[in-house]
Coordinates of N, CA, C and O in Angstrom, one line a residue:
R1 N 113.5 100.7 105.7 CA 112.6 101.8 105.9 C 112.1 101.8 107.3 O 111.6 100.8 107.8
V2 N 112.2 102.9 108.0 CA 111.8 103.0 109.4 C 110.4 103.6 109.5 O 110.1 104.7 108.9
S3 N 109.5 103.0 110.2 CA 108.2 103.4 110.5 C 108.2 104.5 111.6 O 109.0 104.4 112.5
K4 N 107.5 105.6 111.4 CA 107.4 106.6 112.4 C 106.6 106.2 113.6 O 106.8 106.7 114.7
K5 N 105.8 105.2 113.5 CA 104.9 104.8 114.6 C 105.5 103.4 115.0 O 105.9 102.6 114.3
S6 N 105.4 103.2 116.3 CA 105.7 101.9 116.9 C 104.7 100.9 116.5 O 103.5 101.2 116.5
A7 N 105.1 99.7 116.3 CA 104.2 98.6 116.0 C 103.6 98.0 117.2 O 102.6 97.3 117.2
V8 N 104.2 98.4 118.4 CA 103.6 98.0 119.7 C 102.4 98.8 120.0 O 102.4 100.0 120.0
K9 N 101.3 98.1 120.1 CA 100.0 98.8 120.4 C 99.7 99.0 121.8 O 99.2 100.0 122.2
E10 N 100.0 98.0 122.7 CA 99.7 98.1 124.1 C 100.8 98.8 124.9 O 101.9 98.3 125.0
V11 N 100.6 100.0 125.4 CA 101.6 100.7 126.1 C 101.0 100.8 127.6 O 99.9 101.3 127.8
P12 N 101.8 100.3 128.5 CA 101.3 100.4 129.9 C 101.0 101.8 130.4 O 101.7 102.8 129.9
A13 N 100.1 102.0 131.2 CA 99.6 103.3 131.7 C 100.7 103.9 132.6 O 100.8 105.1 132.7
D14 N 101.4 103.1 133.3 CA 102.4 103.7 134.3 C 103.8 103.7 133.7 O 104.7 103.1 134.3
V15 N 104.0 104.3 132.6 CA 105.3 104.3 132.0 C 106.2 105.5 132.4 O 107.3 105.7 131.9
T16 N 105.8 106.2 133.4 CA 106.6 107.3 133.9 C 107.8 106.9 134.6 O 108.8 107.6 134.6
K17 N 107.9 105.7 135.1 CA 109.0 105.2 135.9 C 109.6 103.9 135.2 O 109.7 102.9 135.9
V18 N 109.9 104.0 134.0 CA 110.4 102.8 133.3 C 111.9 102.9 133.4 O 112.5 103.9 133.0
R19 N 112.5 101.8 133.9 CA 114.0 101.8 133.9 C 114.5 101.2 132.6 O 113.9 100.3 132.0
F20 N 115.7 101.7 132.2 CA 116.3 101.2 131.0 C 117.7 100.7 131.3 O 118.5 101.3 132.0
N21 N 117.9 99.5 130.8 CA 119.2 98.9 130.9 C 119.7 98.4 129.5 O 119.0 97.6 128.9
A22 N 120.8 98.9 129.1 CA 121.3 98.6 127.7 C 121.5 97.1 127.6 O 121.1 96.5 126.5
K23 N 122.1 96.4 128.5 CA 122.4 95.0 128.4 C 121.1 94.2 128.5 O 120.9 93.2 127.8
G24 N 120.1 94.7 129.2 CA 118.8 94.0 129.3 C 118.1 94.1 128.0 O 117.4 93.1 127.5
L25 N 118.2 95.2 127.3 CA 117.6 95.3 125.9 C 118.2 94.4 125.0 O 117.5 93.7 124.2
A26 N 119.5 94.3 125.0 CA 120.3 93.4 124.1 C 119.9 91.9 124.4 O 119.7 91.1 123.5
A27 N 119.8 91.6 125.6 CA 119.5 90.2 126.0 C 118.0 89.9 125.6 O 117.8 88.8 125.1
H28 N 117.1 90.8 125.8 CA 115.7 90.5 125.4 C 115.6 90.4 123.9 O 114.8 89.6 123.4
R29 N 116.3 91.2 123.2 CA 116.3 91.1 121.7 C 116.8 89.8 121.3 O 116.2 89.1 120.4
Q30 N 117.8 89.3 121.9 CA 118.4 88.0 121.5 C 117.4 86.8 121.9 O 117.2 85.9 121.2
R31 N 116.7 87.0 123.1 CA 115.7 86.0 123.5 C 114.6 85.9 122.5 O 114.0 84.9 122.2
L32 N 114.2 87.1 121.9 CA 113.1 87.1 121.0 C 113.6 86.6 119.6 O 112.8 86.4 118.7
G33 N 114.9 86.5 119.4 CA 115.4 86.1 118.1 C 115.3 87.1 117.0 O 115.1 86.8 115.9
L34 N 115.5 88.4 117.4 CA 115.3 89.5 116.4 C 116.6 90.2 116.1 O 117.5 90.2 117.0
S35 N 116.7 90.7 114.9 CA 117.9 91.5 114.5 C 117.6 92.9 115.0 O 116.5 93.2 115.4
A36 N 118.6 93.8 115.0 CA 118.4 95.1 115.4 C 117.4 95.9 114.5 O 116.6 96.7 115.0
S37 N 117.5 95.6 113.2 CA 116.5 96.2 112.3 C 115.1 95.8 112.5 O 114.2 96.6 112.4
E38 N 114.9 94.5 112.9 CA 113.6 94.0 113.2 C 113.0 94.6 114.4 O 111.9 95.0 114.5
L39 N 113.9 94.7 115.5 CA 113.5 95.3 116.7 C 113.2 96.8 116.5 O 112.2 97.4 117.0
G40 N 114.0 97.4 115.7 CA 113.8 98.8 115.3 C 112.4 99.0 114.6 O 111.7 100.0 114.9
F41 N 112.0 98.1 113.8 CA 110.7 98.2 113.1 C 109.6 98.1 114.2 O 108.7 98.9 114.1
I42 N 109.7 97.2 115.1 CA 108.7 97.0 116.1 C 108.6 98.3 117.0 O 107.5 98.7 117.3
L43 N 109.7 98.9 117.3 CA 109.7 100.0 118.2 C 109.5 101.3 117.5 O 109.4 102.4 118.1
G44 N 109.7 101.3 116.1 CA 109.5 102.5 115.4 C 110.7 103.4 115.3 O 110.6 104.6 115.2
V45 N 111.9 102.8 115.4 CA 113.2 103.5 115.3 C 114.1 102.8 114.3 O 113.8 101.7 113.8
S46 N 115.2 103.3 114.1 CA 116.2 102.7 113.2 C 117.0 101.7 113.9 O 117.1 101.6 115.1
A47 N 117.7 100.8 113.1 CA 118.6 99.8 113.6 C 119.8 100.5 114.3 O 120.3 100.0 115.3
Q48 N 120.2 101.6 113.8 CA 121.3 102.3 114.4 C 121.0 102.8 115.8 O 121.8 102.7 116.7
S49 N 119.7 103.2 116.0 CA 119.3 103.6 117.4 C 119.4 102.4 118.3 O 119.8 102.5 119.4
I50 N 119.0 101.2 117.8 CA 119.0 100.0 118.7 C 120.5 99.7 119.0 O 120.8 99.5 120.2
Y51 N 121.4 99.8 118.1 CA 122.8 99.6 118.3 C 123.4 100.5 119.3 O 124.1 100.2 120.2
L52 N 123.0 101.8 119.2 CA 123.5 102.8 120.1 C 123.0 102.6 121.5 O 123.7 102.8 122.5
W53 N 121.7 102.2 121.6 CA 121.1 102.0 123.0 C 121.8 100.8 123.6 O 122.1 100.8 124.8
E54 N 122.0 99.7 122.8 CA 122.6 98.5 123.4 C 124.1 98.8 123.8 O 124.6 98.1 124.7
A55 N 124.7 99.7 123.1 CA 126.1 100.0 123.4 C 126.2 100.9 124.6 O 127.3 101.2 125.1
G56 N 125.1 101.5 125.0 CA 125.1 102.4 126.1 C 125.5 103.8 125.7 O 125.8 104.7 126.6
K57 N 125.6 104.1 124.5 CA 126.1 105.4 124.0 C 124.9 106.5 124.0 O 125.2 107.7 124.2
T58 N 123.7 106.0 123.9 CA 122.6 106.9 123.9 C 121.5 106.2 124.7 O 121.5 105.0 125.0
R59 N 120.4 107.0 125.1 CA 119.3 106.5 125.8 C 118.0 106.8 125.0 O 117.9 107.8 124.4
P60 N 117.0 105.9 125.1 CA 115.8 106.1 124.4 C 115.0 107.3 125.0 O 115.2 107.6 126.2
R61 N 114.2 107.9 124.2 CA 113.3 109.0 124.7 C 112.2 108.4 125.5 O 112.0 107.2 125.5
Q62 N 111.5 109.2 126.2 CA 110.4 108.8 127.1 C 109.3 108.0 126.3 O 108.9 107.0 126.7
S63 N 109.0 108.5 125.1 CA 108.0 107.8 124.3 C 108.5 106.4 123.8 O 107.7 105.5 123.7
Q64 N 109.8 106.4 123.6 CA 110.4 105.1 123.2 C 110.5 104.1 124.3 O 110.3 102.9 124.2
L65 N 110.7 104.6 125.5 CA 110.7 103.8 126.7 C 109.3 103.1 126.9 O 109.3 102.0 127.4
A66 N 108.3 103.8 126.6 CA 106.9 103.2 126.7 C 106.8 102.0 125.8 O 106.3 101.0 126.2
A67 N 107.3 102.1 124.6 CA 107.3 101.0 123.6 C 108.2 99.8 124.1 O 107.8 98.7 124.0
I68 N 109.3 100.2 124.7 CA 110.2 99.2 125.2 C 109.6 98.4 126.4 O 109.7 97.2 126.5
A69 N 108.8 99.2 127.2 CA 108.1 98.5 128.3 C 107.1 97.5 127.8 O 106.9 96.4 128.4
A70 N 106.4 97.9 126.8 CA 105.4 97.0 126.2 C 106.1 95.8 125.6 O 105.6 94.6 125.6
L71 N 107.3 96.0 125.0 CA 108.1 94.9 124.4 C 108.5 93.9 125.4 O 108.6 92.7 125.1
R72 N 108.8 94.3 126.6 CA 109.2 93.4 127.7 C 108.1 92.3 127.9 O 108.5 91.2 128.4
K73 N 106.9 92.6 127.7 CA 105.8 91.7 127.9 C 105.5 90.8 126.7 O 104.6 89.9 126.8
M74 N 106.2 91.1 125.6 CA 106.0 90.4 124.4 C 106.8 89.1 124.3 O 107.9 89.0 124.7
G75 N 106.2 88.1 123.7 CA 106.9 86.8 123.5 C 107.4 86.7 122.1 O 107.2 87.6 121.2
K76 N 108.1 85.6 121.8 CA 108.7 85.4 120.5 C 107.7 85.3 119.4 O 107.8 85.9 118.3
R77 N 106.6 84.6 119.7 CA 105.5 84.5 118.7 C 104.9 85.8 118.3 O 104.6 86.1 117.2
E78 N 104.6 86.6 119.3 CA 104.0 87.9 119.1 C 104.9 88.8 118.3 O 104.4 89.5 117.4
A79 N 106.2 88.8 118.6 CA 107.1 89.6 117.8 C 107.2 89.2 116.4 O 107.2 90.1 115.5
K80 N 107.3 87.9 116.1 CA 107.3 87.4 114.8 C 106.0 87.7 114.0 O 106.0 88.0 112.8
A81 N 104.9 87.7 114.8 CA 103.6 88.0 114.1 C 103.5 89.5 113.7 O 103.0 89.8 112.7
L82 N 104.1 90.4 114.6 CA 104.1 91.8 114.2 C 105.0 92.0 112.9 O 104.6 92.8 112.1
L83 N 106.1 91.3 112.9 CA 106.9 91.4 111.7 C 106.2 90.9 110.4 O 106.4 91.4 109.3
A84 N 105.5 89.8 110.6 CA 104.8 89.1 109.5 C 103.7 90.0 108.9 O 103.4 90.0 107.7
N85 N 103.1 90.8 109.8 CA 102.0 91.7 109.4 C 102.4 93.1 109.0 O 101.6 93.9 108.7
Q86 N 103.7 93.3 108.9 CA 104.2 94.6 108.5 C 103.8 94.9 107.0 O 103.7 94.1 106.2
T87 N 103.4 96.2 106.8 CA 103.0 96.6 105.5 C 104.0 97.7 105.1 O 104.3 98.7 105.8
D88 N 104.5 97.6 103.9 CA 105.5 98.6 103.4 C 104.8 99.6 102.6 O 104.1 99.6 101.8

């Protein structure tokens, strides 16, 4: 089940110039030890969206880039804590 809202609460104020790199997203997801569905839950998108972004077939929307920017500052423990606190 995909949440419509991103689990990431802190969104940087200067998100107008966020660069996106498909390989960078994949590498960060692996560093955090997350599956595509877990990352999708944190960002508020589906696992399929994560796969398409990482493959370079599509790009995230501006609102999703804001959540990705906040994700970059997140560590492994924070990501796991967000997943542990999820409510279905």
